[in-house]
XYZ file of C-alpha atoms in Angstrom:
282
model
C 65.006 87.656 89.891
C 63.665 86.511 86.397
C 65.090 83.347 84.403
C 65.233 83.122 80.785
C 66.674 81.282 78.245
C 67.521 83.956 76.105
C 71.499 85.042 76.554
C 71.892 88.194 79.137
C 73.314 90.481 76.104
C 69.787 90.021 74.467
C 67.967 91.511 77.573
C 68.220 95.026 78.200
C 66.879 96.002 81.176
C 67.753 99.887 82.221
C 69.798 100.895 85.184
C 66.536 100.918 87.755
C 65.141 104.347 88.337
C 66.153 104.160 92.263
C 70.042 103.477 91.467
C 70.467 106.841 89.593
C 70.183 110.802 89.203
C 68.623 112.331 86.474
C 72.042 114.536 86.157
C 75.514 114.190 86.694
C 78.888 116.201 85.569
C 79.962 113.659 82.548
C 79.714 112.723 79.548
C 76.850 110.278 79.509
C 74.130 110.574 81.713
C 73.805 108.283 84.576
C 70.940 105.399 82.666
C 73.559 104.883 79.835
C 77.066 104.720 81.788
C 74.845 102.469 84.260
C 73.806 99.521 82.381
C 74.811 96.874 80.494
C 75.288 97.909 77.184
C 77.943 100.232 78.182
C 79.499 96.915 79.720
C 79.470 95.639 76.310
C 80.351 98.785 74.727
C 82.345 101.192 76.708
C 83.513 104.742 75.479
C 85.808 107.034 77.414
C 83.986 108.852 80.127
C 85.214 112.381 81.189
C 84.121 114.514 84.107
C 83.144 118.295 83.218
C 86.170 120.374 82.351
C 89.044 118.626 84.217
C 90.912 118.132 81.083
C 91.125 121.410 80.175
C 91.193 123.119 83.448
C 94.355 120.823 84.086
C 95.670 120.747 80.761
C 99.198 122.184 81.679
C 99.520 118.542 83.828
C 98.294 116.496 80.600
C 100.971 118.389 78.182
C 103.742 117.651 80.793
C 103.330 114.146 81.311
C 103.127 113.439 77.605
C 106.800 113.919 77.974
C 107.475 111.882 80.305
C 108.722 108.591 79.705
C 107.905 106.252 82.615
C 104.696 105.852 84.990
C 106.759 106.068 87.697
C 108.253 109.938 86.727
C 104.640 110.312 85.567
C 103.084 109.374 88.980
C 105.769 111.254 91.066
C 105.351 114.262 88.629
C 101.267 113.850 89.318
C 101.686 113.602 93.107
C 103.968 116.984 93.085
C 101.205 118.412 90.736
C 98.783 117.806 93.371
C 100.440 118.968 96.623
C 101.157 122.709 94.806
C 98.056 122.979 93.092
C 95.783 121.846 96.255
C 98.373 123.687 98.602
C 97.959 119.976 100.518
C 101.198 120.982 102.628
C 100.134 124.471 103.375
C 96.878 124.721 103.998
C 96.961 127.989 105.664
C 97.543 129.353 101.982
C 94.423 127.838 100.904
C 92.267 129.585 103.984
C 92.386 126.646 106.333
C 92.247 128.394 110.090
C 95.201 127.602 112.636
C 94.358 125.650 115.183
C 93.360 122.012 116.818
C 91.886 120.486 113.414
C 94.348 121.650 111.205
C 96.837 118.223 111.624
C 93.299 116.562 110.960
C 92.037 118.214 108.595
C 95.801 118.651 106.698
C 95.094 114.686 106.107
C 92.151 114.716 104.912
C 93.212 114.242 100.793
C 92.639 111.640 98.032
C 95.110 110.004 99.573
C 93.343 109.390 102.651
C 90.332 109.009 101.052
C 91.703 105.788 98.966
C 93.619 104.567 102.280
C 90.464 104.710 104.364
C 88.583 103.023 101.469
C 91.277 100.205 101.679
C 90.745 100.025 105.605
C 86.949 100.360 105.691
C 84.772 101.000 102.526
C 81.827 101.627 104.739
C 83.588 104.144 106.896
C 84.206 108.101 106.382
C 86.562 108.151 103.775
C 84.443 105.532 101.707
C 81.178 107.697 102.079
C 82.978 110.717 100.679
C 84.204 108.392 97.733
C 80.787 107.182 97.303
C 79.145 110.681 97.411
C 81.905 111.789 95.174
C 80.034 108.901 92.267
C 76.939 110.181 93.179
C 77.597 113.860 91.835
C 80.206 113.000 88.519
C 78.382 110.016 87.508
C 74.832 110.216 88.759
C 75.009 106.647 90.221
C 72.973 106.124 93.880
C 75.299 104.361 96.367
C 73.143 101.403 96.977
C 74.912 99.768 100.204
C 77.479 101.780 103.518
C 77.219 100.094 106.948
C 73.779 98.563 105.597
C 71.241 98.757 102.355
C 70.544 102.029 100.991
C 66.944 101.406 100.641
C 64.856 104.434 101.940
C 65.986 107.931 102.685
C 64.433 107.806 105.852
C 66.430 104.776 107.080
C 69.173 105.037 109.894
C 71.928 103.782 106.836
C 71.333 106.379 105.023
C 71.674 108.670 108.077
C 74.585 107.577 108.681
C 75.863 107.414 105.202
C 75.212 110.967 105.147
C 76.341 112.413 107.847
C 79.998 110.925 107.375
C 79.888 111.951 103.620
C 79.286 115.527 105.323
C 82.223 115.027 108.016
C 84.672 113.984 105.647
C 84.470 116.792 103.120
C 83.834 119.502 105.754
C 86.379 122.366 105.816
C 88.546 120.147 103.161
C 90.769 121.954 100.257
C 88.682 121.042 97.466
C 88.411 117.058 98.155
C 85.762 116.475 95.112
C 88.348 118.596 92.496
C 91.566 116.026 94.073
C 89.061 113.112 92.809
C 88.284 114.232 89.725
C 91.431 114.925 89.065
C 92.716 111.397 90.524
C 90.600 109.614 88.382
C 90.980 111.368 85.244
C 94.950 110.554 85.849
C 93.806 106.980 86.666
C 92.171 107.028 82.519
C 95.278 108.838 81.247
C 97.585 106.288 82.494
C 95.509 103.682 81.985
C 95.127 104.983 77.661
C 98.661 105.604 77.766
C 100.210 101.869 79.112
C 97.802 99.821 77.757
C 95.803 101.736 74.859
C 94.258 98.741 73.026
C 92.446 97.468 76.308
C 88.893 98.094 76.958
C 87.837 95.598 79.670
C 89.849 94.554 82.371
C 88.978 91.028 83.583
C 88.897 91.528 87.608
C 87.509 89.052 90.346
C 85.598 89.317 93.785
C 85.255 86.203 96.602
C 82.097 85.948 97.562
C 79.499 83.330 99.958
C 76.119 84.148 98.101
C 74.891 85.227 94.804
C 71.891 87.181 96.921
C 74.680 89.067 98.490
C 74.316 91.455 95.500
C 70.946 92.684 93.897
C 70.380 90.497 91.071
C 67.914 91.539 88.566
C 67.932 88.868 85.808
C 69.518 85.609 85.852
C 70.154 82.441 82.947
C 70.080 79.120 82.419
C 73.786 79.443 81.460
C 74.726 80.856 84.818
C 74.651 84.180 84.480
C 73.624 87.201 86.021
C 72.737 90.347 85.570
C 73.836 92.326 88.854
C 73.401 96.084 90.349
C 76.793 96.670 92.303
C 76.866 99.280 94.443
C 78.368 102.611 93.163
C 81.902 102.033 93.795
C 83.234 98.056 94.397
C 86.667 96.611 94.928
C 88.469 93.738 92.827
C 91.226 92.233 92.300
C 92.687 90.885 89.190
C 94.114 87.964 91.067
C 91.586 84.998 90.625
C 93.569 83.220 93.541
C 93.298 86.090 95.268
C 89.525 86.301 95.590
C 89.289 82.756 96.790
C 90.057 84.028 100.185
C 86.796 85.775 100.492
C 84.369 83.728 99.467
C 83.430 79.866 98.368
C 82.336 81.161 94.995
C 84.279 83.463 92.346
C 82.371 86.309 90.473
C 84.038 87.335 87.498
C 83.108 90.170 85.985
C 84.251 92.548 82.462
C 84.902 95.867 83.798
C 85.111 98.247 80.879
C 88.267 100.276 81.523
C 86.419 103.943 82.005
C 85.096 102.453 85.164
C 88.064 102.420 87.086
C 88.794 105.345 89.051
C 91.761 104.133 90.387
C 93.550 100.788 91.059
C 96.860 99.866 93.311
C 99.968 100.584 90.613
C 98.636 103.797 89.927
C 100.454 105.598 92.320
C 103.702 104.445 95.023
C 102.380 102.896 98.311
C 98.298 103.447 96.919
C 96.260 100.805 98.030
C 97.862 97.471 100.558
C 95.945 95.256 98.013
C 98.411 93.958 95.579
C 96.145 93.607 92.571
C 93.074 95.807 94.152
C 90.931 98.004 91.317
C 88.330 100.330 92.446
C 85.404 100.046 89.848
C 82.543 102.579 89.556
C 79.368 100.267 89.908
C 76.097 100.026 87.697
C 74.190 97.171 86.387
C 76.953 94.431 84.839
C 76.362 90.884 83.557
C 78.590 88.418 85.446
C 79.663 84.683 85.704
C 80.031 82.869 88.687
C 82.319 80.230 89.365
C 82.406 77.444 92.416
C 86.263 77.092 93.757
């Protein structure tokens, strides 16, 4: 960790070769969306084709009123066009697994995060990053730090469980997320940072790369990170508050978005990088 007297926004380190892919399936490759002057100067990020693959969804909800007709209409959208209560129609085999496998949606997958982000349904979420943004997951049941360790093992293999003999999990994300930036654009269109909030006991919890004499820091989150937007809400996790811009293309989905999404009442799930934070004592 390097000090400097020099403000954070005059640095520009890149995202670190070892966070990212050289490809991805969006708009801006993986060093660019990663660091910190796309913090500072976010522009919409959209995943290959999804908008106009699903533009008949899109063109219906721009007549609709209310998020909540919107999210009902989005969840109906979903459940036909993934066959996600006949799975049979979409080649799923009879059988034992098929009550299993018949739950295994983005709706599970943003339920399990909620439970456990280091457990089946967060590895698939964090793979999921990996491929449409090109951004390493850099912590699941332990650091990321070698592809030889037994984390990464592990990390792997439930990635692999949790998409296996799925109805196109990956295409339900994209298309969750790019309804999470439609929404988003549509109730609150001159936003494009969201001020969100995460408890924790130690800075060196997190992989800081730069630090200042003003008390900030320049941070490498893992690929996918939960906040809240309730400062008095982190303070149950930790003694000190980190406080953090998230630029609004970041979010891939948060707890309004749909009925019953996430149990935390002001949880956002941000796609990670390299951000410059502040951290408060209680």
């Amino acid at each position: 960790m390097n000090t400097d007297e020099k403000p954070l926004a005059e640095q520009r380190p890149a995202l670190p070769v070892a966070a990212r892919l050289p490809i991805n399936r969006c708009n801006l490759p993986a060093v660019i969306l990663g660091g910190p002057t796309y913090q500072a100067h976010p522009v919409p990020l959209e995943i290959d084709g999804i908008n106009d693959f699903h533009r008949d969804l899109f063109t219906a909800l721009d007549a609709i009123p209310t998020p909540m007709a919107r999210a009902e209409r989005f969840i109906d959208y979903m459940t036909v066009r993934f066959c996600l209560e006949d799975l049979e129609e979409a080649g799923l085999t009879p059988g034992r697994r098929k009550k299993y496998r018949s739950n295994a949606n983005y709706l599970r997958m943003v339920r399990g995060w909620s439970f456990d982000s280091d457990g089946r349904e967060g590895a698939v979420l964090k793979h999921w990053v990996e491929t449409r943004f090109g951004l390493l997951a850099r912590y699941h049941g332990g650091a990321l730090d070698g592809r030889d360790s037994d984390a990464y093992y592990h990390y792997l293999l439930q990635g692999s469980q949790g998409l296996y003999a799925t109805n196109a999990l990956e295409a339900q994300l994209d298309l969750l997320y790019t309804f999470c930036q439609y929404e988003l654009a549509r109730q609150q269109p001159a936003i494009t940072h969201f001020t969100l909030y995460r408890g924790i006991n130690r800075i060196d919890e997190h992989e800081v790369l730069m630090s200042s004499a003003a008390g900030q820091y320049r941070v490498l989150f893992n690929n996918l990170n939960s906040f809240t937007s309730c400062r008095e809400r982190a303070d149950e996790f930790g003694d000190y508050i980190l406080s953090v811009a998230v630029p609004t293309p970041k979010v891939l989905f948060y707890n309004r978005l749909l009925p019953g999404m996430l149990k935390g009442e002001d949880e956002y799930v941000v796609i990670g990088g390299v951000y410059d934070v502040v951290i408060n004592t209680l």
